[in-house]
mmCIF file of C-alpha atoms in Angstrom:
data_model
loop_
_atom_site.group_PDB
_atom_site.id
_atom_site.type_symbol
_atom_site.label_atom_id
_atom_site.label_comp_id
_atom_site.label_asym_id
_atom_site.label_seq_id
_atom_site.Cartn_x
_atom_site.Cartn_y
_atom_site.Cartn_z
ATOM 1 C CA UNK U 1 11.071 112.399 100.276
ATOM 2 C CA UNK U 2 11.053 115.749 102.297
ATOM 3 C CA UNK U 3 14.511 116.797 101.088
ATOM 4 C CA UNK U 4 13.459 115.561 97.277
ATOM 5 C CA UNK U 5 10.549 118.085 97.366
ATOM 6 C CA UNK U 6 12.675 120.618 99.169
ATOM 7 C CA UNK U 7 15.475 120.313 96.954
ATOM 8 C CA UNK U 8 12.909 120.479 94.037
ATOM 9 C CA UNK U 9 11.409 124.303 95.130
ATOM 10 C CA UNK U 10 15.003 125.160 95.719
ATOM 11 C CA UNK U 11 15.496 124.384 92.044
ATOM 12 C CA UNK U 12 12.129 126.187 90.977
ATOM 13 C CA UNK U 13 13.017 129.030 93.052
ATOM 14 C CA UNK U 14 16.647 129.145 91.450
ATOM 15 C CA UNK U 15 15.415 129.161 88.070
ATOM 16 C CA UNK U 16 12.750 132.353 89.205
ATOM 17 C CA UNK U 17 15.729 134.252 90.582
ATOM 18 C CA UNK U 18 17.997 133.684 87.892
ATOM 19 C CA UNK U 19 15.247 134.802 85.308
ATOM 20 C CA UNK U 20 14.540 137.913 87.650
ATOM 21 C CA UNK U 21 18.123 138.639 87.444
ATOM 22 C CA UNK U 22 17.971 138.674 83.696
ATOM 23 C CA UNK U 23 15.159 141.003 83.795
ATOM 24 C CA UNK U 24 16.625 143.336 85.991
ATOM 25 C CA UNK U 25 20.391 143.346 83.936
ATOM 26 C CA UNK U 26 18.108 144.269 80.781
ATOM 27 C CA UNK U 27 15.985 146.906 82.354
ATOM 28 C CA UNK U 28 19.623 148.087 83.631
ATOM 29 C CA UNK U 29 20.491 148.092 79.536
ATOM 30 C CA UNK U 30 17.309 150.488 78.762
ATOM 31 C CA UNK U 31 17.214 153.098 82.074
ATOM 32 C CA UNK U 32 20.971 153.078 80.562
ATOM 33 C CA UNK U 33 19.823 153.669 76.835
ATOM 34 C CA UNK U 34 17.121 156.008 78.484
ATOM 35 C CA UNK U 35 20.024 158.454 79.927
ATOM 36 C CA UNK U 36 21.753 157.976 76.644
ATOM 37 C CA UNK U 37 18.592 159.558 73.957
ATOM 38 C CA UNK U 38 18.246 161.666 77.082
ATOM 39 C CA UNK U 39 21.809 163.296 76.969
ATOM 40 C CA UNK U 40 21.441 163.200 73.166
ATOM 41 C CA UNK U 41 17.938 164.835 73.074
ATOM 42 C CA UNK U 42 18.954 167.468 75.579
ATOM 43 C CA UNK U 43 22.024 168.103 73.331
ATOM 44 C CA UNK U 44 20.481 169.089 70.693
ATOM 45 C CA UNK U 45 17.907 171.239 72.211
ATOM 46 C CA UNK U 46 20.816 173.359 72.817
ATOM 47 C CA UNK U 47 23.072 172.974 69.691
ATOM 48 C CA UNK U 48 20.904 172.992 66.927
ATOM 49 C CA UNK U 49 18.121 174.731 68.805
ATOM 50 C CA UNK U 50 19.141 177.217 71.041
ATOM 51 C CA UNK U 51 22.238 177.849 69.404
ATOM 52 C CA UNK U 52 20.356 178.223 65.623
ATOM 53 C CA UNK U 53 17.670 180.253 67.444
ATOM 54 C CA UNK U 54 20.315 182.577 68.985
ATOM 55 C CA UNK U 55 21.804 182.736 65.125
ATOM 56 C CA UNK U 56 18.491 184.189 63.938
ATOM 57 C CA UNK U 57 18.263 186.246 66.302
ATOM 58 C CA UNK U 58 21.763 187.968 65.424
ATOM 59 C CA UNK U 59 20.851 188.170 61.826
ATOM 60 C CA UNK U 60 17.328 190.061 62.208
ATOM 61 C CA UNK U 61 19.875 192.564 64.319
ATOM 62 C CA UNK U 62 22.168 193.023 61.364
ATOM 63 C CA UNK U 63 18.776 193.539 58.796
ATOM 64 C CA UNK U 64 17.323 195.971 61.370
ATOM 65 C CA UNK U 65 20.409 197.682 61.291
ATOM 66 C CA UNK U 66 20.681 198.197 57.874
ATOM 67 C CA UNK U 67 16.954 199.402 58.049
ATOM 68 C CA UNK U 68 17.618 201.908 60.131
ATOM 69 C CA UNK U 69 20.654 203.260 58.170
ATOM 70 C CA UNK U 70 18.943 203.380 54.831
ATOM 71 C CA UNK U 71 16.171 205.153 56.453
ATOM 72 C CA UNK U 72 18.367 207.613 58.597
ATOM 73 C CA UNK U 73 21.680 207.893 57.172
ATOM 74 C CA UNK U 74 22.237 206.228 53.681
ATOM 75 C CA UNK U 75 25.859 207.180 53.256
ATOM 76 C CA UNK U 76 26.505 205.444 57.069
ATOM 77 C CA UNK U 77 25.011 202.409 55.746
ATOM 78 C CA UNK U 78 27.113 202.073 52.282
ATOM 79 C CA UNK U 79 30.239 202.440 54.006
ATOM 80 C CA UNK U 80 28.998 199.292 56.538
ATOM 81 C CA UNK U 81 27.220 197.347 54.557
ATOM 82 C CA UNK U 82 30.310 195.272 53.428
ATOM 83 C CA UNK U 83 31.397 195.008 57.551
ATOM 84 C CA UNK U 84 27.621 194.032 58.024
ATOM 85 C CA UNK U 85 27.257 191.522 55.113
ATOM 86 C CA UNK U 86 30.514 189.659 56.641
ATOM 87 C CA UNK U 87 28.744 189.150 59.738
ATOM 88 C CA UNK U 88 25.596 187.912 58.112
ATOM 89 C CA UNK U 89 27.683 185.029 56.191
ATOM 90 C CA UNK U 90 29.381 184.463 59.084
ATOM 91 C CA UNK U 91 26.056 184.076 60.733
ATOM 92 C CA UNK U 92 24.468 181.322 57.904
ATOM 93 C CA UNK U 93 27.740 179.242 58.071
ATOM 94 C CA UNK U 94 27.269 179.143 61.208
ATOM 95 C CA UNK U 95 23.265 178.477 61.304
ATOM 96 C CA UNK U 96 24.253 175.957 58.336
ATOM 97 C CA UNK U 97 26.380 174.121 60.676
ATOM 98 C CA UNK U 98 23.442 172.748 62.732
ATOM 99 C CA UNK U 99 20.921 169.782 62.355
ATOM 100 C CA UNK U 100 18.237 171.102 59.896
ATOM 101 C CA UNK U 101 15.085 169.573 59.071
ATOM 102 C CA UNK U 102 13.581 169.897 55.065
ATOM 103 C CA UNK U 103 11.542 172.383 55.686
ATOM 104 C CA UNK U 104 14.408 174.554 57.806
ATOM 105 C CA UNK U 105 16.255 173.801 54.447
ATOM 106 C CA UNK U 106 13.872 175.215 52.432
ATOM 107 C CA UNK U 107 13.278 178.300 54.816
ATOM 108 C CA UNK U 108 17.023 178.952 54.894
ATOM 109 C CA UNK U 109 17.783 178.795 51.106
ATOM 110 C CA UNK U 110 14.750 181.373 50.456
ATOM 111 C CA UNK U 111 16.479 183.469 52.585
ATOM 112 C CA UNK U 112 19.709 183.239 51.173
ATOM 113 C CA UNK U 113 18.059 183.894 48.350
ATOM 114 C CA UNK U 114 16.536 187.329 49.571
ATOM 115 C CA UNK U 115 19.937 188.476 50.989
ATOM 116 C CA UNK U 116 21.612 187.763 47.495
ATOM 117 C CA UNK U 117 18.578 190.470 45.998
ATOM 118 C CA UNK U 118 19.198 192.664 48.849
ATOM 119 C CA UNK U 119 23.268 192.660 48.565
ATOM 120 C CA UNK U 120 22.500 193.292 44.442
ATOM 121 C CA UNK U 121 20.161 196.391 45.495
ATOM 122 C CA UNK U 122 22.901 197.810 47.559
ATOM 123 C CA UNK U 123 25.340 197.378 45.089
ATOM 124 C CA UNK U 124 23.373 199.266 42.684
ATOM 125 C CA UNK U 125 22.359 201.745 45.028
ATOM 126 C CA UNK U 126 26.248 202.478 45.871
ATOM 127 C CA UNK U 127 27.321 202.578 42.467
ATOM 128 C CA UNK U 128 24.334 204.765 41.001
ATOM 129 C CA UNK U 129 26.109 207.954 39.938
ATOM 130 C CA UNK U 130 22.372 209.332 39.971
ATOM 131 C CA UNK U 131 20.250 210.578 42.971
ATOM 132 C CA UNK U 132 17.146 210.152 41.362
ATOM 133 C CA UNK U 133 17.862 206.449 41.165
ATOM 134 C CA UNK U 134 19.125 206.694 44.431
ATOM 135 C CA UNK U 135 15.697 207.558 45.541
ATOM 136 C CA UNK U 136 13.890 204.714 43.172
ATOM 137 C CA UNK U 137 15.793 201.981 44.776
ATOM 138 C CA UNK U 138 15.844 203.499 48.407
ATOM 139 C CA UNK U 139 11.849 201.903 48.937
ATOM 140 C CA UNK U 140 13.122 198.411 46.663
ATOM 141 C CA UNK U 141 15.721 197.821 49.031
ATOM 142 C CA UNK U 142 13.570 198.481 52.253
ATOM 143 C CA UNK U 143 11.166 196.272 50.488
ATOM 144 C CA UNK U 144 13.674 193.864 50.483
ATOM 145 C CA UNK U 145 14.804 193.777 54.297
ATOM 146 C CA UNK U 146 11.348 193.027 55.021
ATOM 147 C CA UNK U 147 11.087 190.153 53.260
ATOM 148 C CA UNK U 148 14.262 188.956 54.683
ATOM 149 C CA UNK U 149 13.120 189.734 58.094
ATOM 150 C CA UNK U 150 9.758 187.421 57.553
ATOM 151 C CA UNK U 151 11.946 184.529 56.486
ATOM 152 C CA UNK U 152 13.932 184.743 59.543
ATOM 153 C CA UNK U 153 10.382 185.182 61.208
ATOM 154 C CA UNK U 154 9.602 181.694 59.220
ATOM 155 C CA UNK U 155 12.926 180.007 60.631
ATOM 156 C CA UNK U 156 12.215 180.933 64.213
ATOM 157 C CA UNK U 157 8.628 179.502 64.117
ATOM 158 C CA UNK U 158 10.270 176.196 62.819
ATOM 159 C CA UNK U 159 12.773 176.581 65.760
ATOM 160 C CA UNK U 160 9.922 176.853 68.038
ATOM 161 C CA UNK U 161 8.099 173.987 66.573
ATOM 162 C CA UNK U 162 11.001 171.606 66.617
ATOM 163 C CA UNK U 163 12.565 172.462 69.819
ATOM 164 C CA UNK U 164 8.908 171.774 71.110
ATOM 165 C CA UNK U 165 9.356 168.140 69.953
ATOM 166 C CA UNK U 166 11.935 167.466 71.237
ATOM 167 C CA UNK U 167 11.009 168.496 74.758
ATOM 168 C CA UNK U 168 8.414 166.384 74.701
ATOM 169 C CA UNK U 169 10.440 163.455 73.656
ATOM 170 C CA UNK U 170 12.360 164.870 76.629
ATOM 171 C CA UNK U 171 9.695 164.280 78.689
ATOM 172 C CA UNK U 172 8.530 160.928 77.005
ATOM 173 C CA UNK U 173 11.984 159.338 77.825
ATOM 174 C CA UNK U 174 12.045 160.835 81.320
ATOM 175 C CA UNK U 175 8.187 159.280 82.056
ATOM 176 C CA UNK U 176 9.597 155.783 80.279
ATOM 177 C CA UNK U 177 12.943 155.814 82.647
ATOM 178 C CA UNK U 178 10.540 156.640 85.709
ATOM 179 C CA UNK U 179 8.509 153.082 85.000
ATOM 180 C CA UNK U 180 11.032 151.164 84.203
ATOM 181 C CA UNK U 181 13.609 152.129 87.574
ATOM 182 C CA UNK U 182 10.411 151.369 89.081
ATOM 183 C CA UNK U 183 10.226 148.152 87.479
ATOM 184 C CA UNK U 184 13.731 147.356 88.543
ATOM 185 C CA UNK U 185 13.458 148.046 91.807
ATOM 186 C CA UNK U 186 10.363 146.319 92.605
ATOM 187 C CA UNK U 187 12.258 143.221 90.735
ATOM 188 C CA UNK U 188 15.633 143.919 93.036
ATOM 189 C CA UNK U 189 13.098 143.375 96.157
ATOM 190 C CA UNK U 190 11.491 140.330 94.522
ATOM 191 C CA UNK U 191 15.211 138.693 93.692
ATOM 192 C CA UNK U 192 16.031 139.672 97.655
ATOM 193 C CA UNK U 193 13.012 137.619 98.926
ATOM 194 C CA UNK U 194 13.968 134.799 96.471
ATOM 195 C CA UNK U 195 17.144 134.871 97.690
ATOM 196 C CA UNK U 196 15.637 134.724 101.425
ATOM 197 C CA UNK U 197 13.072 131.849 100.970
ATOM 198 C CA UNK U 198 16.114 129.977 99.121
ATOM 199 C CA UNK U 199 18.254 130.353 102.025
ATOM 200 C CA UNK U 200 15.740 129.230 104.532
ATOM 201 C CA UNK U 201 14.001 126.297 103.059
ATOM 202 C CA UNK U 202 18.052 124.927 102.825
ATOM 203 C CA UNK U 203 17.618 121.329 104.642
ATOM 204 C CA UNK U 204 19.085 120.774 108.101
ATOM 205 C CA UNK U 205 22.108 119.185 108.147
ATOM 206 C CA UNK U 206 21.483 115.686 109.484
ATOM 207 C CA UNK U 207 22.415 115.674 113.401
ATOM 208 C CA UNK U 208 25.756 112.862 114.529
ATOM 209 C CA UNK U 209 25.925 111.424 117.586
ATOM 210 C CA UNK U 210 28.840 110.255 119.417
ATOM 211 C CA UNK U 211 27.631 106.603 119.118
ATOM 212 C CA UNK U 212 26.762 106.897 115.355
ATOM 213 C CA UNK U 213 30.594 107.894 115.043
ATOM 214 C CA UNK U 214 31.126 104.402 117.444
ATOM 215 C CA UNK U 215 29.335 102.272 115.335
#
């Protein structure tokens, strides 16, 4: 009767370690999914954050530029304009490339939109055979660099504000990976003491004599 009820918390405390186990292989599964939207978050921080924040940067360079020119040497800036220009499509492809959200969509087609004026303005202003026109569209086109220059403004605050979500995602997966190793380790001690109380509470092997083998 002793060996039936020992044999019977062997069997309970089988069952507890195997569904410990279980526990612990699919905590294993999310610390590992944790590490994954880790890797994936930090990723994009970097590609279509840093990288698309870098890209706005270059183009408010190229617009300053320009700004400068037309307000110190005109001619200079007509004969780089087309040099400059290349660099600034080069510059949206390459901003295009990344992940945007609807509103960076938005943002980036109203600016595309307010390069397309500013590229007609300098066309006009190259071609004008007149000075006095010259000097009407000189302000129109400085005008117009400023209003590129606040859209770029509007796509960096967008950068700012989604890069800020996802570092706090960041940070949310991090504090979820932190509880659930935890978890997993407090269950990896629990399965070891299982494994110990199993072990001991095994029944004796019953004791032969020489004279039981006799008889």
């Amino acid at each position: 009767m002793k060996w039936k009820n020992i044999l019977n918390k062997q069997q309970s405390a089988g069952l507890a370690m195997v569904s410990v186990f279980i526990m612990v292989l699919v905590i294993s599964i999310m610390n590992k999914r944790h590490v994954l939207d880790l890797e994936y978050s930090l990723t994009t921080i970097y590609d279509d954050r840093l990288m698309a924040e870098n890209h706005i940067f270059n183009l408010s360079k190229k617009i300053y530029q320009k700004k400068i020119l037309l307000n110190v040497d005109e001619d200079r800036l007509m004969m780089s304009r087309i040099h400059i220009n290349d660099s600034i499509n080069l510059l949206i492809a390459d901003y295009e490339e990344t992940k945007l959200t609807m509103d960076e969509a938005f943002q980036l087609k109203k600016l595309k939109s307010s390069l397309g004026k500013a590229e007609l303005f300098e066309n006009q202003f190259v071609y004008s055979s007149s000075a006095e026109h010259r000097n009407l569209l000189n302000p129109e086109l400085r005008a117009q660099y400023e209003i590129i220059l606040e859209d770029l403004e509007g796509l960096a605050i967008l950068q700012l504000h989604e890069g800020q979500k996802l570092i706090d995602q960041s940070h949310r997966i991090a504090a979820s990976s932190n509880v659930t190793t935890r978890l997993e380790v407090g269950l990896l001690i629990i399965l070891g003491l299982m494994t110990h109380i199993i072990f001991a509470a095994r029944p004796p092997a019953p004791k032969y004599s020489y004279f039981d083998n006799l008889n």
